[in-house]
Amino acid sequence: MSHFSLASRSAAVLCSTVCLVGGLAVTPVAASTVVNRCGGESKDYVGLDTLDKPFQGSLSVNGTPQDMSITPMGTDGRVKVELNNGKDNPRYAISHLVIRADSTGMGVISFSTFAGDGWSTGLACDKGTRVTQINGIVEIANGVGDKLGVEFSAKRA
C-alpha cells in the first residue's frame, strides 16, 4: 500500500503541470529583422563595387571655420577623416566605420579622428539607403592636452 495520500499525489501532478506549462510560457520568440532604411550598411557610405564620392563639410572652432572630409578608402568600410585647422596643417585618421542600426533601420556611425573619435548625430539619404549628409561630433585637440567635441556637417551629391 502507498504511503502517499491522494492530496499529495494531486499536488505533485498539479506542480508538474504548472512547471510544464510555465516552461512553455517562457519559450523565446524570434526577433523581427531590422530593415536598412538609411545608413545601416557600409555600402551606404563607401560604395558597393566601386568607391563612392567623399563627404565634404566644415566645423567651427572658436569662430574659425575648418574644412573637413570623410573619404571612402575601401568597400570594406574604411574611411579617411581629414580636418584642416586653417593653417594648411591637415591631419587625418584612417579607420573602419562602426555602424549601428536602430529598430527603425536608421544607421548611426562612429569613426576615428586624429585627436580621438567622431560619431553621427543625424543622417540624410536622398534616395534609398545611400547617405548624402552626415551631421555629428568630432573630437579635436584644444592645444592643452584636452579633447573638445565640435559639431560638424558634411555632404555629398
XYZ file of C-alpha atoms in Angstrom:
157
model
C 0.000 0.000 0.000
C 1.235 3.500 -0.891
C 2.226 5.906 1.831
C 1.222 8.938 -0.263
C -2.225 10.368 0.123
C -4.483 11.328 -2.734
C -3.943 15.008 -1.864
C -0.134 14.755 -2.090
C -0.342 12.887 -5.432
C -2.725 15.540 -6.781
C -0.361 18.295 -5.645
C 2.548 16.589 -7.415
C 0.563 16.315 -10.662
C -0.540 19.938 -10.352
C 3.048 21.108 -9.730
C 4.318 19.124 -12.739
C 1.618 20.596 -14.939
C 2.326 24.167 -13.787
C 6.069 23.697 -14.328
C 5.484 22.255 -17.789
C 3.045 24.984 -18.824
C 5.265 27.638 -17.256
C 8.183 26.352 -19.319
C 6.137 26.811 -22.461
C 5.224 30.344 -21.467
C 8.880 31.489 -21.414
C 9.882 29.988 -24.750
C 11.761 32.737 -26.644
C 10.124 34.285 -29.679
C 12.239 35.009 -32.765
C 13.145 38.703 -33.079
C 11.997 40.587 -36.141
C 14.637 41.610 -38.675
C 15.732 45.253 -38.866
C 15.387 46.545 -42.437
C 18.020 49.063 -43.567
C 16.266 52.397 -44.145
C 19.212 54.855 -44.249
C 22.883 54.238 -43.466
C 22.565 50.807 -41.908
C 25.294 49.157 -44.027
C 28.847 50.116 -45.049
C 27.879 50.347 -48.749
C 25.648 53.301 -47.836
C 28.798 55.325 -47.001
C 31.661 53.896 -49.097
C 30.007 52.200 -52.103
C 29.433 48.585 -53.053
C 31.624 47.633 -56.034
C 33.393 50.985 -56.527
C 34.218 53.737 -54.056
C 31.579 56.409 -53.637
C 32.166 60.176 -53.555
C 33.668 61.768 -50.420
C 31.687 63.845 -47.952
C 32.835 67.490 -47.792
C 31.974 69.708 -44.872
C 33.123 72.016 -42.173
C 33.143 72.722 -38.489
C 33.848 75.839 -36.473
C 36.343 76.132 -33.634
C 36.129 79.371 -31.658
C 34.539 81.044 -34.676
C 37.235 79.840 -37.088
C 35.892 77.579 -39.860
C 37.777 74.380 -40.636
C 37.342 72.180 -43.686
C 36.581 68.526 -43.192
C 36.293 65.498 -45.453
C 35.243 61.881 -44.982
C 36.641 59.928 -47.925
C 35.889 56.261 -48.678
C 39.147 54.263 -48.810
C 37.776 50.748 -49.310
C 34.476 48.986 -49.873
C 35.139 47.187 -46.574
C 34.089 50.332 -44.669
C 37.455 52.128 -44.353
C 37.336 55.927 -44.437
C 39.877 58.744 -44.186
C 38.650 61.546 -41.922
C 40.650 64.710 -42.568
C 40.431 68.024 -40.730
C 42.280 71.184 -41.742
C 42.883 73.668 -38.961
C 43.010 76.623 -41.358
C 46.803 76.914 -41.256
C 47.461 74.448 -44.085
C 48.043 71.850 -41.396
C 45.755 68.957 -42.298
C 45.528 65.965 -40.008
C 43.786 62.713 -40.678
C 42.965 59.258 -39.406
C 42.060 56.164 -41.412
C 39.738 53.709 -39.721
C 36.803 51.407 -40.301
C 33.335 52.749 -39.693
C 31.443 51.209 -36.812
C 27.836 51.048 -37.959
C 24.840 50.513 -35.737
C 21.208 50.429 -36.879
C 18.281 51.132 -34.607
C 14.954 49.284 -34.736
C 13.673 51.620 -37.480
C 16.622 50.783 -39.762
C 18.298 54.173 -39.310
C 22.091 53.986 -39.125
C 24.467 55.587 -36.633
C 28.226 55.617 -37.256
C 31.412 56.173 -35.312
C 34.981 56.514 -36.598
C 38.480 57.618 -35.584
C 39.841 61.145 -35.938
C 43.388 62.414 -35.479
C 42.634 63.580 -31.934
C 40.109 60.936 -30.899
C 36.704 59.877 -32.162
C 33.808 61.079 -34.253
C 30.185 59.980 -34.466
C 26.991 60.838 -36.258
C 24.047 62.566 -34.633
C 21.926 62.597 -37.780
C 21.965 61.193 -41.320
C 20.138 62.021 -44.531
C 19.530 59.721 -47.501
C 18.062 61.322 -50.648
C 17.108 58.101 -52.446
C 17.193 54.652 -50.941
C 19.769 53.901 -48.248
C 22.774 55.852 -49.676
C 23.858 58.522 -47.172
C 24.179 62.038 -48.615
C 24.655 64.029 -45.394
C 26.231 63.321 -42.023
C 25.811 65.599 -39.021
C 27.784 64.773 -35.919
C 30.558 65.452 -33.442
C 34.340 65.127 -33.900
C 36.922 65.370 -31.163
C 39.753 67.837 -31.698
C 42.752 68.724 -29.540
C 42.339 72.035 -27.753
C 46.072 72.720 -27.507
C 46.444 71.989 -23.783
C 46.104 68.210 -23.854
C 42.330 68.007 -23.659
C 39.818 66.975 -26.308
C 36.968 69.155 -27.405
C 33.827 67.798 -29.120
C 32.818 70.004 -32.058
C 29.723 69.730 -34.269
C 30.196 69.131 -37.993
C 28.106 68.750 -41.112
C 29.347 67.023 -44.278
C 27.512 66.415 -47.582
C 27.976 64.784 -50.969
C 25.988 64.845 -54.185
